[in-house]
Amino acid sequence: MGASSEAVRRGGAGPGDEPAGALPHRRYAMTVDTRQCVGCKACVLACKAENDVPDGFCRDWIVEEIRGEFPVLSAEIRSERCNHCTDAPCVKNCPTGASHVNEGGVVLVTHHKCSGCKACIAACPYDARFVHPEGYVDKCTFCLHRVQKGLSPACVGVCPTGTLTFGDASDPESSVAQLLRERRSKVNHPESGAGPNVHFLV
Amino acid sequence: MNTLIEATTTRANPGIDPSLHIWGWEIVVYLFLGGLVAGIFVLAAALELRSGEKPRGPALRLTPFAALALLSLGMGALWLDLAHRLWAWRFYLFFHATSPMSWGAWILVLIYPVGLLLGLGSLNADQRAWLRGKTPGALATLLETFFGWADAGRRGILLTSVVMGVSLGIYTGLLLGTMPSRILWNSAVLGPLFLASGISTGAALLLLLPLDESERKTLLRWDAAAIVAELVLIALMLLGFATSGETGQWAASQFLGGPYTAVFFSCVVVLGLLVPLLLEVVEAKRHLPFATILPVLILTGGLALRWILLTAGQHSAFRFLP
């Protein structure tokens, strides 16, 4: 798996690079427990270290929202990233086929096909993409290179409060599916119609 | 009350934050020149289809070539915008039906041979003799073949030019209009609006050339129709936003009281559309030609339309909704 795993880690794998025997109907998803997240940014640092994200850029980030009316206030802290949308506008708008849907519905960018036209960046409802200094568009890969080895994404693995859960939402036995059944959840900007797969437990 | 008081993010990605600014002057120039060239294709072909005779003015005969030069300039700007310029050829190893940019890449390639044949067929005997004199011997047979095609299939070439011009004009608008993520672009009206603006700016450029009196009159009339169409389409776009849900109402508010109101209505609606329309009516009724100011206002308005929509659209993400 060495070479293909490296390609996926860099986000550069294309369709057909999936290992033999990959389940065709996986639906990788993530839950973010907003009642657990303290905004420590360990997920951001783990991602940068794991994926060699260049200085000044990030593939995941922390959003803090304060709502209410003083003095009755509530805070919500969310760890956010690419939503690996089921009906991804970035993939639809990519003119070269570089942005594509890979194993488990994970949205990836094939670097050597990307001309850096930025149509996918404009199309993304979550502003989750950016232009890598090397000229291609980059984003969260759900750490597919780790997932294919049976590991969790770097952000999930490092989270000290158990905020992040990753798994196959189409498998009813998976932790993600159970959390989505048992807890109330929401997604960011459902009005985009893209079908995001990062769910926030509230 | 669950009103949002403050939102902070640790993300500060270049080009993305604090709000999207990935597309700058290069795209504005391309959208402007692309629309203008689309307009020239439609108008040059439609003038000949209408009158049944070749363009009278010598300048008008050369406009298809000028259009291709301007398009090349626009494509140069587009190329400058690419983050990975050496990978531009990747557009031509793929066709993606759901990507307007993919459609556009192929339209841009296909329009060159059409423009070449349109231009060659427009040349009169003197211009052809000059071109033959300048063509190296090895290419002479090829030139004659092209002249043969340009003359034999003239009507087909004219109709194809209209279709290619309309495709080019509409796609530049749909490119922005098909992105649900940018609330202010998310209107199918942008396609026809950019086409109408392209026809108007194309006519304005032609009006700067020395024209035959009847050709000038026809172009002025068609330009007035394009301007009226633009005004109607802008009204429809704003009405469509204002009468839709929360996101659309926010988009409409950007132009109806929000930060882009003054610049949009002054530069685009008044100076770019209403004043030129008035000048055209005055010219038609009172025979007072506004040789320079009229085309310049239209061209400036067309550039402003694209600049404002491109900028305002990039600032219109779901995360900025109240």
Coordinates of C-alpha atoms in Angstrom, one line a residue:
Chain A
M1 CA 0.0 0.0 0.0
G2 CA 3.1 2.2 0.4
A3 CA 3.0 4.2 -2.8
S4 CA -0.7 4.6 -3.2
S5 CA -1.0 5.4 0.5
E6 CA 1.5 8.2 0.1
A7 CA -0.4 9.5 -2.9
V8 CA -3.6 9.6 -0.9
R9 CA -1.9 11.3 2.0
R10 CA -0.9 14.1 -0.3
G11 CA -4.5 14.1 -1.6
G12 CA -3.3 13.1 -5.0
A13 CA -5.0 9.7 -5.6
G14 CA -7.3 9.4 -8.5
P15 CA -10.4 7.2 -8.9
G16 CA -9.4 3.6 -9.3
D17 CA -6.6 4.0 -6.8
E18 CA -8.8 2.3 -4.1
P19 CA -7.3 -0.9 -2.7
A20 CA -8.9 -4.0 -4.0
G21 CA -11.9 -5.2 -1.9
A22 CA -12.8 -1.7 -0.8
L23 CA -16.5 -1.6 0.3
P24 CA -18.3 0.3 -2.5
H25 CA -21.1 1.7 -0.3
R26 CA -19.2 3.2 2.5
R27 CA -20.2 6.7 3.5
Y28 CA -17.5 8.2 5.6
A29 CA -18.7 10.9 8.0
M30 CA -17.7 12.8 11.1
T31 CA -19.4 14.0 14.1
V32 CA -18.2 17.0 16.2
D33 CA -19.6 17.1 19.7
T34 CA -20.1 20.8 20.4
R35 CA -20.7 20.0 24.1
Q36 CA -17.3 18.5 24.4
C37 CA -15.1 20.8 22.2
V38 CA -13.1 23.3 24.2
G39 CA -11.3 24.8 21.2
C40 CA -7.8 23.7 22.1
K41 CA -6.9 23.5 18.4
A42 CA -5.0 20.2 18.8
C43 CA -7.0 19.0 15.7
V44 CA -5.6 21.9 13.7
L45 CA -2.0 21.2 14.7
A46 CA -2.3 17.4 14.2
C47 CA -3.7 18.0 10.7
K48 CA -0.9 20.4 9.8
A49 CA 1.8 18.0 11.1
E50 CA 0.2 14.9 9.5
N51 CA -0.4 16.5 6.1
D52 CA 2.5 18.9 5.8
V53 CA 0.0 21.8 5.5
P54 CA 2.2 24.8 4.6
D55 CA 2.6 27.8 7.0
G56 CA -0.2 30.2 7.0
F57 CA -2.8 27.6 5.7
C58 CA -5.1 25.2 7.4
R59 CA -7.3 22.3 6.4
D60 CA -9.3 22.4 9.6
W61 CA -10.1 25.2 12.0
I62 CA -12.0 26.3 15.1
V63 CA -15.1 28.5 15.1
E64 CA -16.4 30.0 18.3
E65 CA -19.9 31.5 18.3
I66 CA -21.5 33.6 21.1
R67 CA -25.2 33.8 20.9
G68 CA -28.0 35.3 23.0
E69 CA -28.6 38.6 24.7
F70 CA -26.5 39.8 27.6
P71 CA -26.3 38.4 30.2
V72 CA -28.0 35.3 28.9
L73 CA -25.3 34.0 26.6
S74 CA -24.3 30.7 25.1
A75 CA -21.1 29.7 23.4
E76 CA -20.6 27.0 20.8
I77 CA -17.2 25.8 19.7
R78 CA -16.9 23.8 16.5
S79 CA -14.0 22.1 14.9
E80 CA -14.7 22.6 11.1
R81 CA -13.3 21.2 7.9
C82 CA -14.3 20.1 4.4
N83 CA -17.8 18.5 4.6
H84 CA -17.1 15.9 1.9
C85 CA -20.5 16.7 0.6
T86 CA -22.7 14.0 -1.0
D87 CA -23.5 16.3 -3.9
A88 CA -20.3 18.2 -3.9
P89 CA -20.4 21.5 -5.8
C90 CA -16.6 21.6 -6.1
V91 CA -16.6 18.3 -8.0
K92 CA -19.4 19.4 -10.2
N93 CA -17.6 22.7 -11.1
C94 CA -14.2 21.2 -11.7
P95 CA -13.4 21.6 -15.4
T96 CA -10.4 19.1 -15.4
G97 CA -11.7 16.3 -13.3
A98 CA -9.1 16.9 -10.6
S99 CA -11.7 17.2 -7.9
H100 CA -13.4 13.9 -7.5
V101 CA -15.2 11.6 -5.2
N102 CA -13.0 8.8 -3.8
E103 CA -13.5 5.8 -1.6
G104 CA -16.3 6.2 1.0
G105 CA -17.5 9.5 -0.6
V106 CA -14.3 11.3 0.4
V107 CA -13.7 14.3 -1.9
L108 CA -10.1 14.6 -3.1
V109 CA -8.1 16.7 -5.5
T110 CA -5.7 15.0 -7.9
H111 CA -2.8 17.4 -7.9
H112 CA -1.4 16.6 -11.3
K113 CA -4.8 17.3 -12.9
C114 CA -5.4 20.6 -11.1
S115 CA -4.8 23.8 -13.1
G116 CA -5.5 26.1 -10.2
C117 CA -8.5 27.7 -11.9
K118 CA -10.2 28.1 -8.5
A119 CA -13.7 27.3 -9.7
C120 CA -14.0 24.7 -6.9
I121 CA -13.0 27.2 -4.3
A122 CA -15.7 29.6 -5.5
A123 CA -18.2 26.7 -5.5
C124 CA -17.5 25.5 -2.0
P125 CA -20.2 26.6 0.4
Y126 CA -17.8 26.1 3.3
D127 CA -14.8 27.9 2.0
A128 CA -12.9 24.8 3.0
R129 CA -10.4 24.9 0.0
F130 CA -7.3 26.9 -0.7
V131 CA -4.6 27.2 -3.3
H132 CA -1.5 25.4 -2.1
P133 CA 1.7 27.4 -2.7
E134 CA 2.7 24.7 -5.2
G135 CA -0.2 25.7 -7.4
Y136 CA -2.9 23.1 -6.8
V137 CA -6.0 23.3 -4.7
D138 CA -5.8 21.6 -1.4
K139 CA -8.2 20.6 1.4
C140 CA -9.0 18.1 4.1
T141 CA -8.9 14.5 2.8
F142 CA -10.5 12.9 6.0
C143 CA -6.9 11.5 6.2
L144 CA -7.9 8.7 3.8
H145 CA -4.3 7.5 3.8
R146 CA -4.7 6.7 7.5
V147 CA -8.2 5.4 7.2
Q148 CA -7.2 2.9 4.6
K149 CA -4.7 1.5 7.2
G150 CA -7.4 1.2 9.8
L151 CA -6.4 4.4 11.6
S152 CA -8.5 7.4 12.4
P153 CA -8.0 10.8 10.8
A154 CA -5.2 12.7 12.6
C155 CA -7.6 15.3 14.1
V156 CA -9.8 12.5 15.5
G157 CA -6.9 10.6 16.9
V158 CA -5.4 13.6 18.8
C159 CA -8.6 15.1 20.2
P160 CA -8.2 15.1 24.0
T161 CA -11.9 15.6 24.8
G162 CA -13.4 12.9 22.5
T163 CA -15.2 15.6 20.5
L164 CA -14.5 14.1 17.1
T165 CA -15.8 10.8 15.9
F166 CA -15.1 9.4 12.4
G167 CA -16.6 6.4 10.7
D168 CA -18.8 4.8 8.1
A169 CA -22.3 6.4 8.5
S170 CA -23.8 3.7 6.3
D171 CA -22.9 1.0 8.8
P172 CA -25.5 1.1 11.6
E173 CA -23.0 -0.4 14.0
S174 CA -20.4 2.4 13.6
S175 CA -20.0 4.9 16.4
V176 CA -20.8 7.7 14.0
A177 CA -24.1 6.1 13.0
Q178 CA -25.0 5.5 16.6
L179 CA -24.2 9.1 17.6
L180 CA -26.3 10.4 14.8
R181 CA -29.2 8.2 15.9
E182 CA -29.0 8.9 19.6
R183 CA -28.0 12.6 19.7
R184 CA -29.5 15.7 18.2
S185 CA -27.3 17.1 15.4
K186 CA -27.1 19.8 12.8
V187 CA -24.9 20.5 9.8
N188 CA -23.5 23.8 8.6
H189 CA -25.5 25.6 5.9
P190 CA -27.9 22.9 5.0
E191 CA -29.4 25.4 2.6
S192 CA -26.4 24.9 0.3
G193 CA -28.1 21.7 -0.9
A194 CA -24.7 20.0 -1.0
G195 CA -25.4 17.3 1.6
P196 CA -22.6 17.9 4.0
N197 CA -21.2 14.9 6.0
V198 CA -19.7 16.6 9.0
H199 CA -22.4 16.7 11.7
F200 CA -22.4 18.8 14.8
L201 CA -23.9 17.2 17.9
V202 CA -25.8 19.8 20.0
Chain B
M1 CA -33.3 35.4 21.7
N2 CA -30.6 33.4 20.0
T3 CA -29.0 36.2 18.0
L4 CA -25.4 35.7 16.9
I5 CA -23.3 38.2 18.8
E6 CA -19.8 37.3 17.8
A7 CA -18.2 34.6 15.7
T8 CA -14.4 34.1 15.6
T9 CA -12.4 31.6 13.6
T10 CA -8.8 30.5 13.7
R11 CA -8.8 30.1 9.9
A12 CA -7.0 32.7 7.9
N13 CA -6.3 31.0 4.6
P14 CA -4.9 33.3 1.9
G15 CA -7.5 34.1 -0.8
I16 CA -10.3 32.8 1.4
D17 CA -10.4 34.9 4.6
P18 CA -11.7 37.2 5.8
S19 CA -13.8 36.8 2.7
L20 CA -13.2 35.2 -0.6
H21 CA -10.9 37.1 -3.0
I22 CA -9.5 34.5 -5.3
W23 CA -10.6 36.2 -8.5
G24 CA -9.3 39.7 -9.3
W25 CA -8.8 41.9 -12.3
E26 CA -7.8 39.0 -14.5
I27 CA -11.2 37.5 -14.4
V28 CA -12.9 40.9 -14.7
V29 CA -10.9 41.6 -17.9
Y30 CA -11.7 38.2 -19.2
L31 CA -15.4 38.4 -18.5
F32 CA -15.5 41.8 -20.1
L33 CA -13.5 40.9 -23.2
G34 CA -15.3 37.5 -23.5
G35 CA -18.7 39.2 -23.5
L36 CA -17.5 41.9 -25.9
V37 CA -16.2 39.4 -28.4
A38 CA -19.4 37.3 -28.0
G39 CA -21.3 40.5 -28.9
I40 CA -19.1 41.2 -32.0
F41 CA -19.6 37.7 -33.3
V42 CA -23.4 37.9 -32.9
L43 CA -23.6 41.5 -34.4
A44 CA -21.2 41.0 -37.3
A45 CA -23.0 37.8 -38.4
A46 CA -26.5 39.3 -37.7
L47 CA -25.7 42.4 -39.7
E48 CA -24.8 40.4 -42.8
L49 CA -27.7 37.9 -42.3
R50 CA -30.1 40.9 -42.2
S51 CA -28.8 42.8 -45.1
G52 CA -27.7 39.9 -47.2
E53 CA -24.5 41.8 -48.2
K54 CA -21.0 41.9 -47.0
P55 CA -20.0 44.7 -44.5
R56 CA -19.7 48.1 -46.2
G57 CA -17.1 49.8 -44.1
P58 CA -13.6 48.5 -44.4
A59 CA -13.1 48.5 -40.6
L60 CA -16.2 46.4 -40.1
R61 CA -14.8 43.7 -42.4
L62 CA -11.8 43.3 -40.1
T63 CA -13.8 43.1 -36.9
P64 CA -13.8 39.2 -36.7
F65 CA -10.0 39.3 -36.6
A66 CA -10.0 42.1 -34.0
A67 CA -12.5 40.0 -32.0
L68 CA -10.1 37.0 -32.0
A69 CA -7.2 39.3 -31.0
L70 CA -9.3 40.7 -28.1
L71 CA -10.4 37.2 -27.1
S72 CA -6.7 36.1 -27.0
L73 CA -6.0 39.0 -24.8
G74 CA -8.9 37.9 -22.5
M75 CA -7.6 34.3 -22.5
G76 CA -4.2 35.6 -21.6
A77 CA -5.7 37.3 -18.5
L78 CA -7.5 34.0 -17.7
W79 CA -4.2 32.2 -18.0
L80 CA -2.5 34.6 -15.7
D81 CA -5.2 33.9 -13.1
L82 CA -4.4 30.2 -13.0
A83 CA -2.5 29.1 -10.0
H84 CA -0.8 26.3 -12.0
R85 CA -0.3 28.0 -15.4
L86 CA 1.7 25.2 -16.9
W87 CA -1.2 22.8 -16.4
A88 CA -3.6 24.9 -18.5
W89 CA -3.7 22.1 -21.1
R90 CA -5.5 19.9 -18.5
F91 CA -8.7 21.7 -19.6
Y92 CA -8.5 19.9 -22.9
L93 CA -8.1 16.3 -21.7
F94 CA -11.5 16.3 -20.2
F95 CA -15.1 17.5 -20.7
H96 CA -17.3 17.9 -17.6
A97 CA -20.9 18.6 -18.5
T98 CA -21.8 20.0 -15.1
S99 CA -18.9 22.5 -15.1
P100 CA -19.6 25.7 -17.1
M101 CA -15.8 26.4 -17.1
S102 CA -15.3 23.1 -19.0
W103 CA -17.9 24.2 -21.5
G104 CA -16.2 27.6 -21.7
A105 CA -12.8 26.0 -22.3
W106 CA -14.1 24.1 -25.3
I107 CA -16.2 27.1 -26.6
L108 CA -13.0 29.2 -26.6
V109 CA -11.2 26.7 -28.8
L110 CA -14.0 26.2 -31.2
I111 CA -14.7 29.9 -31.7
Y112 CA -11.3 30.5 -33.3
P113 CA -11.8 28.6 -36.6
V114 CA -15.3 30.0 -36.8
G115 CA -14.0 33.6 -36.4
L116 CA -11.2 33.0 -38.9
L117 CA -13.7 31.8 -41.6
L118 CA -16.1 34.6 -40.7
G119 CA -13.3 37.2 -41.1
L120 CA -11.9 35.7 -44.3
G121 CA -15.3 35.7 -45.9
S122 CA -15.9 39.3 -45.0
L123 CA -12.8 40.6 -46.8
N124 CA -13.2 42.4 -50.1
A125 CA -11.1 41.9 -53.2
D126 CA -8.5 44.5 -52.2
Q127 CA -8.1 43.1 -48.7
R128 CA -7.8 39.6 -50.1
A129 CA -5.2 40.6 -52.6
W130 CA -3.2 42.3 -49.8
L131 CA -3.5 39.1 -47.7
R132 CA -2.4 36.9 -50.6
G133 CA 0.6 39.1 -51.1
K134 CA 1.6 38.8 -47.5
T135 CA 1.1 35.0 -47.3
P136 CA 4.3 32.9 -47.8
G137 CA 4.2 30.5 -50.8
A138 CA 3.9 27.4 -48.7
L139 CA 0.7 28.6 -47.1
A140 CA -0.9 30.0 -50.3
T141 CA -2.8 26.9 -51.1
L142 CA -4.1 26.6 -47.5
L143 CA -5.3 30.3 -47.7
E144 CA -7.1 29.6 -50.9
T145 CA -8.8 26.5 -49.3
F146 CA -9.9 28.7 -46.4
F147 CA -11.2 31.4 -48.8
G148 CA -13.1 28.6 -50.6
W149 CA -14.7 27.3 -47.4
A150 CA -15.4 30.9 -46.1
D151 CA -17.3 31.8 -49.4
A152 CA -19.0 28.5 -50.1
G153 CA -20.5 28.0 -46.6
R154 CA -21.2 31.7 -45.9
R155 CA -24.7 31.3 -44.5
G156 CA -23.7 28.3 -42.3
I157 CA -20.7 30.2 -41.0
L158 CA -22.9 33.3 -40.2
L159 CA -25.4 31.1 -38.3
T160 CA -22.6 29.2 -36.5
S161 CA -21.0 32.6 -35.5
V162 CA -24.3 33.7 -33.9
V163 CA -24.5 30.3 -32.0
M164 CA -20.9 30.5 -30.9
G165 CA -21.3 34.2 -29.8
V166 CA -24.4 33.4 -27.8
S167 CA -22.7 30.4 -26.2
L168 CA -19.7 32.4 -25.2
G169 CA -21.8 35.3 -23.9
I170 CA -24.1 33.1 -21.8
Y171 CA -21.5 30.8 -20.4
T172 CA -19.5 33.7 -18.8
G173 CA -22.6 34.5 -16.8
L174 CA -23.6 30.9 -16.1
L175 CA -20.1 30.3 -14.8
L176 CA -20.9 32.5 -11.9
G177 CA -24.6 31.7 -11.8
T178 CA -24.3 28.0 -11.2
M179 CA -22.5 28.3 -7.9
P180 CA -25.0 27.9 -5.0
S181 CA -22.2 28.8 -2.5
R182 CA -22.1 32.5 -3.7
I183 CA -25.6 33.8 -2.9
L184 CA -25.2 36.9 -5.1
W185 CA -24.3 34.9 -8.2
N186 CA -26.8 32.3 -7.7
S187 CA -29.2 33.4 -10.4
A188 CA -29.7 31.9 -13.9
V189 CA -30.5 35.4 -15.1
L190 CA -26.7 36.1 -15.0
G191 CA -26.3 34.1 -18.3
P192 CA -28.7 36.2 -20.4
L193 CA -27.6 39.4 -18.6
F194 CA -24.0 38.9 -19.5
L195 CA -25.0 38.0 -23.0
A196 CA -27.1 41.2 -23.4
S197 CA -24.3 43.2 -21.9
G198 CA -21.8 41.6 -24.2
I199 CA -23.9 42.5 -27.2
S200 CA -24.2 46.0 -26.0
T201 CA -20.5 46.4 -25.4
G202 CA -19.7 44.7 -28.7
A203 CA -22.0 47.2 -30.5
A204 CA -20.3 50.1 -28.6
L205 CA -16.9 49.0 -29.8
L206 CA -18.2 48.8 -33.4
L207 CA -19.8 52.2 -33.0
L208 CA -16.3 53.6 -32.4
L209 CA -15.3 52.5 -35.9
P210 CA -16.0 54.4 -39.1
L211 CA -19.2 52.9 -40.2
D212 CA -21.6 53.1 -43.1
E213 CA -24.7 55.3 -42.1
S214 CA -27.2 52.4 -42.4
E215 CA -24.9 50.1 -40.5
R216 CA -24.6 52.7 -37.7
K217 CA -28.3 53.1 -37.5
T218 CA -28.9 49.4 -37.3
L219 CA -26.3 49.0 -34.6
L220 CA -27.7 51.8 -32.6
R221 CA -31.2 50.3 -32.7
W222 CA -29.9 46.8 -31.7
D223 CA -27.8 48.3 -28.9
A224 CA -30.9 50.2 -27.6
A225 CA -32.7 46.8 -27.6
A226 CA -29.8 45.1 -25.7
I227 CA -29.7 47.9 -23.1
V228 CA -33.5 47.6 -22.5
A229 CA -33.0 43.8 -22.2
E230 CA -30.2 44.4 -19.7
L231 CA -32.4 46.8 -17.6
V232 CA -35.2 44.2 -17.6
L233 CA -32.8 41.4 -16.7
I234 CA -31.2 43.4 -13.8
A235 CA -34.7 44.1 -12.5
L236 CA -35.7 40.5 -12.8
M237 CA -32.5 39.4 -11.0
L238 CA -33.1 41.8 -8.1
L239 CA -36.8 40.8 -8.0
G240 CA -35.9 37.1 -8.1
F241 CA -33.6 37.6 -5.1
A242 CA -36.0 40.0 -3.2
T243 CA -38.9 37.6 -3.5
S244 CA -37.1 34.4 -2.5
G245 CA -36.0 33.2 0.9
E246 CA -33.7 34.6 3.5
T247 CA -30.5 34.1 1.4
G248 CA -32.0 35.8 -1.7
Q249 CA -33.3 38.7 0.3
W250 CA -29.8 39.2 1.7
A251 CA -28.4 39.1 -1.8
A252 CA -31.0 41.7 -3.0
S253 CA -30.2 43.9 0.0
Q254 CA -26.6 44.2 -1.1
F255 CA -27.8 46.2 -4.1
L256 CA -30.9 47.7 -2.6
G257 CA -29.5 49.7 0.4
G258 CA -26.4 47.6 1.1
P259 CA -22.7 48.4 0.3
Y260 CA -22.9 47.9 -3.5
T261 CA -26.0 50.1 -4.0
A262 CA -24.3 53.4 -4.9
V263 CA -21.6 52.0 -7.1
F264 CA -24.0 49.6 -8.9
F265 CA -26.7 52.1 -9.6
S266 CA -24.4 55.0 -10.5
C267 CA -21.8 53.2 -12.7
V268 CA -23.9 50.4 -14.2
V269 CA -27.6 51.4 -14.3
V270 CA -27.4 55.2 -14.7
L271 CA -24.0 55.9 -16.5
G272 CA -23.7 52.5 -18.3
L273 CA -27.3 52.0 -19.3
L274 CA -29.8 54.8 -18.8
V275 CA -27.6 57.7 -20.1
P276 CA -26.5 55.8 -23.2
L277 CA -30.1 54.8 -23.9
L278 CA -31.1 58.4 -23.7
L279 CA -28.3 59.5 -26.0
E280 CA -29.4 56.8 -28.5
V281 CA -32.9 58.1 -28.5
V282 CA -31.7 61.7 -28.9
E283 CA -29.5 60.6 -31.8
A284 CA -32.4 58.8 -33.5
K285 CA -34.9 61.6 -33.0
R286 CA -32.7 64.7 -33.3
H287 CA -29.9 63.4 -35.5
L288 CA -27.2 64.5 -33.0
P289 CA -24.5 61.8 -33.1
F290 CA -22.6 61.2 -29.9
A291 CA -19.7 59.5 -31.6
T292 CA -17.3 58.9 -28.6
I293 CA -19.1 59.5 -25.4
L294 CA -21.9 57.0 -26.1
P295 CA -19.7 53.9 -26.8
V296 CA -17.3 54.9 -23.9
L297 CA -20.1 55.0 -21.4
I298 CA -21.4 51.6 -22.5
L299 CA -18.0 50.0 -22.4
T300 CA -17.3 51.5 -19.0
G301 CA -20.7 50.3 -17.7
G302 CA -20.1 46.8 -19.0
L303 CA -16.7 46.6 -17.3
A304 CA -18.3 48.0 -14.1
L305 CA -21.1 45.4 -14.2
R306 CA -18.6 42.5 -14.2
W307 CA -16.3 44.1 -11.7
I308 CA -19.1 44.8 -9.2
L309 CA -20.8 41.4 -9.6
L310 CA -17.5 39.5 -9.4
T311 CA -16.4 41.4 -6.2
A312 CA -19.9 41.4 -4.5
G313 CA -20.4 37.8 -5.3
Q314 CA -17.2 36.7 -3.7
H315 CA -18.2 38.5 -0.6
S316 CA -21.5 36.7 -0.5
A317 CA -21.1 33.4 1.4
F318 CA -23.6 31.7 3.7
R319 CA -21.3 32.4 6.6
F320 CA -22.0 36.2 6.2
L321 CA -25.7 35.8 6.6
P322 CA -27.0 37.5 9.7

